[in-house]
């Protein structure tokens, strides 16, 4: 029986590009069977907010592979992104995106030399948890989680992949100069993992500088690993360099399940007009074929693709860029090109989906000297900083002293500037010089709640002898 994979057509141009891709797979006699499952907007609107039916979930967990078209996400409200849910639900911690110059594809900026750029975006953590709360009627908050085991997982995958592809250099992009705890942890995990790969050059770059350097000379880089949101933005920049989103494929890699999809979205502006370019999904498909051990089928399709794109983008008579991309013409040219290819041998290797009763726990050993030193209390007040401090000062006790008040991350008490504009959301820091009990902090929260509406709180910890919380801007 042929190897099965799960296929979801997606929304918008999804069915157009997926049908085109599967037609090319048929022309290349790819030895796979497809379990088609409903997933995306219609499922979400029919009352399953995840956008994934129970049957679709069971199919993916059985086959281990989801090949999907893009899915629509409403902005500013409505159901959550089905794409992000799928990546997180099935633990696909690394999003690999490959960038090459394709013959016949016009580039916005000339790239001199060969481009062999691979970017790996962490796929689970960061602001993509979308753990968001209104703190006051004026203040929204999104929590950003970066974890040591999650970072180690994506870095190890990146180094393994770089070693396999014969890369020389692996670069970690980050903003650890500003987000010293979160991006600092991502960066530290990178260099910890790098020690196991001494033959690969490991270095790092601040993400804004990376944006400029990619535009100036993307051939400088080999493999780049980034946190989720920064990776989202910078990988689209790289897609622009190689001709646009229509040429950017991606693979979401996990320990058991992998998801293959184009980087682009549902392209609502061109749905049903025969204008959708299937190249990105087709290249995601060839990444999937390689993952399944179908190297020769992947290579034959890529070779046919180069010949096809050459013809698509150039008027045969004038040698000028072809004015309009036509999906149907693309499929015909691909079928013609593949008809010239001799039959390809090869069977897929079955992906191993580990049988699990419970999620895998990713936990590293707890360091010694791990204790509480205080609490940051976030509270609502429209009073000026000095008035807030006067109301909070009597709530101190023997151990816990009010050491700082900040507004939007900038210290406004005991020192500050009258030019620091404030909103109705303060952070009051109560600190002790020696370890405190959790119940003392809870009692303090109760006392603050008698005076101000509480928005949230964060314990201040010392972990492994290190301060586990940041200073306010202007503090210390
Ligand atoms: P988009 O990628 O759908 O479109 C951006 C521009 O690129 C549009 O002008 C579109 O026509 C063009 N384009 C994209 N793919 C193309 C293709 N294959 N051929 C020709 N032109 C193409 O991004 P947008 O408009 O921001 O998002 C639309 C929807 O897609 C949103 O609901 C968004 O949440 C969703 N989306 C889904 C993704 C996924 O399923 N992985 C990824 C990105 C967005």
Short mmCIF file of C-alpha atoms in Angstrom, two decimals, residues 199-436:
data_model
loop_
_atom_site.label_atom_id
_atom_site.label_comp_id
_atom_site.label_asym_id
_atom_site.label_seq_id
_atom_site.Cartn_x
_atom_site.Cartn_y
_atom_site.Cartn_z
CA UNK A 199 33.59 22.35 13.09
CA UNK A 200 30.80 24.88 12.40
CA UNK A 201 31.51 28.60 12.83
CA UNK A 202 28.91 30.02 15.25
CA UNK A 203 28.31 33.75 15.52
CA UNK A 204 25.48 36.17 16.24
CA UNK A 205 23.99 39.36 14.88
CA UNK A 206 21.50 41.91 16.21
CA UNK A 207 18.31 41.52 14.20
CA UNK A 208 18.04 45.10 12.90
CA UNK A 209 21.61 44.95 11.60
CA UNK A 210 20.75 41.62 9.98
CA UNK A 211 17.89 43.29 8.06
CA UNK A 212 20.34 45.73 6.51
CA UNK A 213 23.05 43.17 5.85
CA UNK A 214 20.60 40.81 4.13
CA UNK A 215 19.65 43.59 1.70
CA UNK A 216 23.28 44.59 1.09
CA UNK A 217 24.64 41.06 0.61
CA UNK A 218 22.58 37.98 1.54
CA UNK A 219 25.33 35.67 0.23
CA UNK A 220 27.34 36.62 3.36
CA UNK A 221 25.12 34.23 5.38
CA UNK A 222 24.71 30.48 5.31
CA UNK A 223 22.27 29.36 8.04
CA UNK A 224 20.46 31.83 10.33
CA UNK A 225 18.34 30.93 13.38
CA UNK A 226 15.93 33.46 14.90
CA UNK A 227 13.20 33.77 17.55
CA UNK A 228 9.63 33.47 16.26
CA UNK A 229 8.45 37.06 15.62
CA UNK A 230 11.80 38.38 14.42
CA UNK A 231 12.02 35.27 12.24
CA UNK A 232 8.56 35.92 10.83
CA UNK A 233 9.57 39.40 9.66
CA UNK A 234 13.12 38.69 8.48
CA UNK A 235 12.16 35.55 6.56
CA UNK A 236 9.63 37.58 4.55
CA UNK A 237 12.37 40.13 3.85
CA UNK A 238 14.51 37.29 2.51
CA UNK A 239 11.53 36.10 0.41
CA UNK A 240 11.43 39.56 -1.17
CA UNK A 241 15.11 39.24 -2.10
CA UNK A 242 14.49 36.08 -4.15
CA UNK A 243 11.49 37.48 -6.02
CA UNK A 244 8.62 37.56 -3.52
CA UNK A 245 6.39 35.37 -1.38
CA UNK A 246 5.46 33.22 -4.35
CA UNK A 247 9.01 31.77 -4.26
CA UNK A 248 9.36 31.10 -0.51
CA UNK A 249 8.79 27.49 0.65
CA UNK A 250 8.82 26.26 4.23
CA UNK A 251 8.91 23.13 6.38
CA UNK A 252 7.73 22.99 9.99
CA UNK A 253 9.82 20.33 11.68
CA UNK A 254 8.92 18.46 14.87
CA UNK A 255 10.07 15.25 16.56
CA UNK A 256 7.08 13.30 15.26
CA UNK A 257 4.93 15.39 12.92
CA UNK A 258 6.07 17.76 10.15
CA UNK A 259 4.01 20.34 8.28
CA UNK A 260 4.91 21.58 4.81
CA UNK A 261 3.40 24.84 3.55
CA UNK A 262 4.21 27.94 1.49
CA UNK A 263 5.22 31.09 3.39
CA UNK A 264 2.52 33.19 1.68
CA UNK A 265 -1.09 33.63 2.77
CA UNK A 266 -4.45 33.23 1.09
CA UNK A 267 -3.93 36.15 -1.36
CA UNK A 268 -7.58 37.29 -1.24
CA UNK A 269 -6.93 39.87 -4.00
CA UNK A 270 -6.32 37.21 -6.68
CA UNK A 271 -8.60 34.30 -5.68
CA UNK A 272 -10.23 32.46 -8.60
CA UNK A 273 -8.44 34.54 -11.27
CA UNK A 274 -5.92 31.94 -12.49
CA UNK A 275 -3.14 34.25 -11.22
CA UNK A 276 -1.89 32.27 -8.21
CA UNK A 277 1.72 31.13 -8.48
CA UNK A 278 2.10 27.58 -7.05
CA UNK A 279 5.94 27.71 -6.94
CA UNK A 280 6.24 28.24 -3.16
CA UNK A 281 3.87 25.36 -2.35
CA UNK A 282 5.53 23.15 -4.96
CA UNK A 283 8.97 23.84 -3.43
CA UNK A 284 7.52 23.13 0.04
CA UNK A 285 6.34 19.89 -1.55
CA UNK A 286 9.85 19.04 -2.76
CA UNK A 287 11.15 19.70 0.78
CA UNK A 288 8.52 17.17 1.91
CA UNK A 289 9.57 14.64 -0.74
CA UNK A 290 13.20 14.88 0.43
CA UNK A 291 12.03 14.48 4.04
CA UNK A 292 10.29 11.26 2.89
CA UNK A 293 13.41 10.01 1.11
CA UNK A 294 12.07 10.79 -2.39
CA UNK A 295 15.18 12.76 -3.37
CA UNK A 296 15.04 11.88 -7.07
CA UNK A 297 11.40 12.88 -7.49
CA UNK A 298 12.17 16.19 -5.76
CA UNK A 299 15.18 16.84 -8.01
CA UNK A 300 13.18 16.03 -11.19
CA UNK A 301 10.39 18.44 -10.18
CA UNK A 302 12.89 21.20 -9.34
CA UNK A 303 14.65 20.78 -12.64
CA UNK A 304 11.29 20.95 -14.51
CA UNK A 305 10.41 24.02 -12.42
CA UNK A 306 13.51 25.95 -13.48
CA UNK A 307 12.71 25.27 -17.16
CA UNK A 308 9.06 26.24 -16.61
CA UNK A 309 9.77 29.49 -14.75
CA UNK A 310 12.20 30.49 -17.45
CA UNK A 311 9.40 30.22 -20.00
CA UNK A 312 6.73 31.74 -17.71
CA UNK A 313 8.64 34.92 -17.01
CA UNK A 314 9.99 35.56 -20.47
CA UNK A 315 8.05 36.28 -23.64
CA UNK A 316 9.56 33.84 -26.13
CA UNK A 317 9.49 36.45 -28.90
CA UNK A 318 10.80 39.56 -27.14
CA UNK A 319 12.85 38.22 -24.27
CA UNK A 320 10.84 40.57 -21.99
CA UNK A 321 9.25 39.67 -18.65
CA UNK A 322 5.91 37.94 -19.24
CA UNK A 323 3.14 40.34 -18.13
CA UNK A 324 0.79 37.91 -16.36
CA UNK A 325 1.44 34.67 -14.46
CA UNK A 326 -1.21 32.06 -15.31
CA UNK A 327 -1.67 29.11 -12.97
CA UNK A 328 -3.04 26.87 -15.74
CA UNK A 329 -0.11 27.68 -18.06
CA UNK A 330 2.32 26.88 -15.24
CA UNK A 331 0.75 23.43 -14.74
CA UNK A 332 0.77 22.69 -18.49
CA UNK A 333 4.44 23.65 -18.82
CA UNK A 334 5.37 21.59 -15.75
CA UNK A 335 3.49 18.57 -17.15
CA UNK A 336 5.28 18.97 -20.49
CA UNK A 337 8.67 19.26 -18.80
CA UNK A 338 8.04 16.20 -16.63
CA UNK A 339 6.73 14.15 -19.56
CA UNK A 340 10.28 14.38 -20.97
CA UNK A 341 11.70 12.96 -17.69
CA UNK A 342 12.30 9.18 -17.56
CA UNK A 343 10.36 7.22 -14.89
CA UNK A 344 11.87 7.72 -11.43
CA UNK A 345 12.47 4.85 -9.01
CA UNK A 346 12.19 5.18 -5.26
CA UNK A 347 9.84 4.46 -2.37
CA UNK A 348 9.05 6.86 0.46
CA UNK A 349 10.30 6.15 3.96
CA UNK A 350 7.46 6.07 6.45
CA UNK A 351 7.66 8.92 8.98
CA UNK A 352 7.88 7.68 12.55
CA UNK A 353 5.15 9.17 14.69
CA UNK A 354 5.94 8.32 18.31
CA UNK A 355 2.99 6.85 20.21
CA UNK A 356 2.30 9.14 23.12
CA UNK A 357 -0.18 9.08 25.97
CA UNK A 358 0.92 12.44 27.33
CA UNK A 359 2.93 15.41 26.06
CA UNK A 360 6.72 15.19 26.40
CA UNK A 361 7.98 17.33 29.33
CA UNK A 362 10.93 19.55 28.38
CA UNK A 363 12.57 20.42 31.69
CA UNK A 364 16.23 21.06 32.54
CA UNK A 365 17.68 20.49 36.08
CA UNK A 366 16.76 23.21 38.60
CA UNK A 367 19.84 25.15 39.74
CA UNK A 368 20.64 25.63 43.42
CA UNK A 369 19.98 29.01 45.08
CA UNK A 370 16.54 29.48 43.61
CA UNK A 371 14.41 31.77 45.76
CA UNK A 372 12.03 34.72 45.87
CA UNK A 373 13.25 38.26 46.56
CA UNK A 374 10.07 40.30 46.02
CA UNK A 375 7.26 41.15 43.65
CA UNK A 376 6.43 43.57 40.83
CA UNK A 377 2.84 44.68 41.31
CA UNK A 378 1.09 46.08 38.23
CA UNK A 379 -1.75 48.37 39.27
CA UNK A 380 -4.20 50.80 37.72
CA UNK A 381 -4.04 54.46 38.71
CA UNK A 382 -4.52 57.82 37.02
CA UNK A 383 -2.58 59.58 39.83
CA UNK A 384 0.88 61.10 39.33
CA UNK A 385 3.89 58.91 40.33
CA UNK A 386 4.61 60.72 43.62
CA UNK A 387 0.99 60.29 44.77
CA UNK A 388 1.11 56.57 43.92
CA UNK A 389 4.34 56.21 45.95
CA UNK A 390 2.79 57.99 48.96
CA UNK A 391 -0.13 55.53 48.98
CA UNK A 392 2.16 52.51 48.58
CA UNK A 393 4.86 53.44 51.14
CA UNK A 394 2.77 52.50 54.24
CA UNK A 395 2.25 48.99 52.78
CA UNK A 396 5.95 48.06 53.15
CA UNK A 397 6.86 45.62 55.90
CA UNK A 398 10.12 44.64 57.62
CA UNK A 399 11.56 42.80 54.68
CA UNK A 400 9.78 44.19 51.63
CA UNK A 401 10.66 47.75 50.64
CA UNK A 402 9.20 49.79 47.80
CA UNK A 403 12.32 50.27 45.66
CA UNK A 404 10.98 51.55 42.36
CA UNK A 405 7.89 52.57 40.42
CA UNK A 406 7.91 52.48 36.64
CA UNK A 407 5.47 53.38 33.90
CA UNK A 408 5.72 51.69 30.48
CA UNK A 409 9.09 50.29 31.61
CA UNK A 410 10.64 53.66 32.57
CA UNK A 411 11.40 54.49 36.20
CA UNK A 412 9.25 57.39 37.46
CA UNK A 413 9.94 57.07 41.23
CA UNK A 414 12.08 57.60 43.38
CA UNK A 415 13.76 59.49 40.54
CA UNK A 416 12.43 60.26 37.11
CA UNK A 417 11.69 63.08 34.72
CA UNK A 418 8.63 65.29 34.42
CA UNK A 419 9.00 64.70 30.68
CA UNK A 420 8.18 60.97 31.01
CA UNK A 421 4.52 60.77 29.95
CA UNK A 422 2.58 58.22 32.01
CA UNK A 423 -0.44 55.98 31.36
CA UNK A 424 -2.81 54.53 33.99
CA UNK A 425 -0.70 51.39 34.51
CA UNK A 426 2.12 51.41 37.05
CA UNK A 427 4.62 48.78 38.14
CA UNK A 428 5.51 49.00 41.83
CA UNK A 429 8.55 46.94 42.82
CA UNK A 430 8.75 45.61 46.38
CA UNK A 431 12.13 44.00 47.10
CA UNK A 432 13.85 42.31 49.98
CA UNK A 433 17.58 41.86 50.52
CA UNK A 434 17.01 38.27 51.78
CA UNK A 435 14.79 35.42 50.60
CA UNK A 436 11.05 35.86 51.27
#
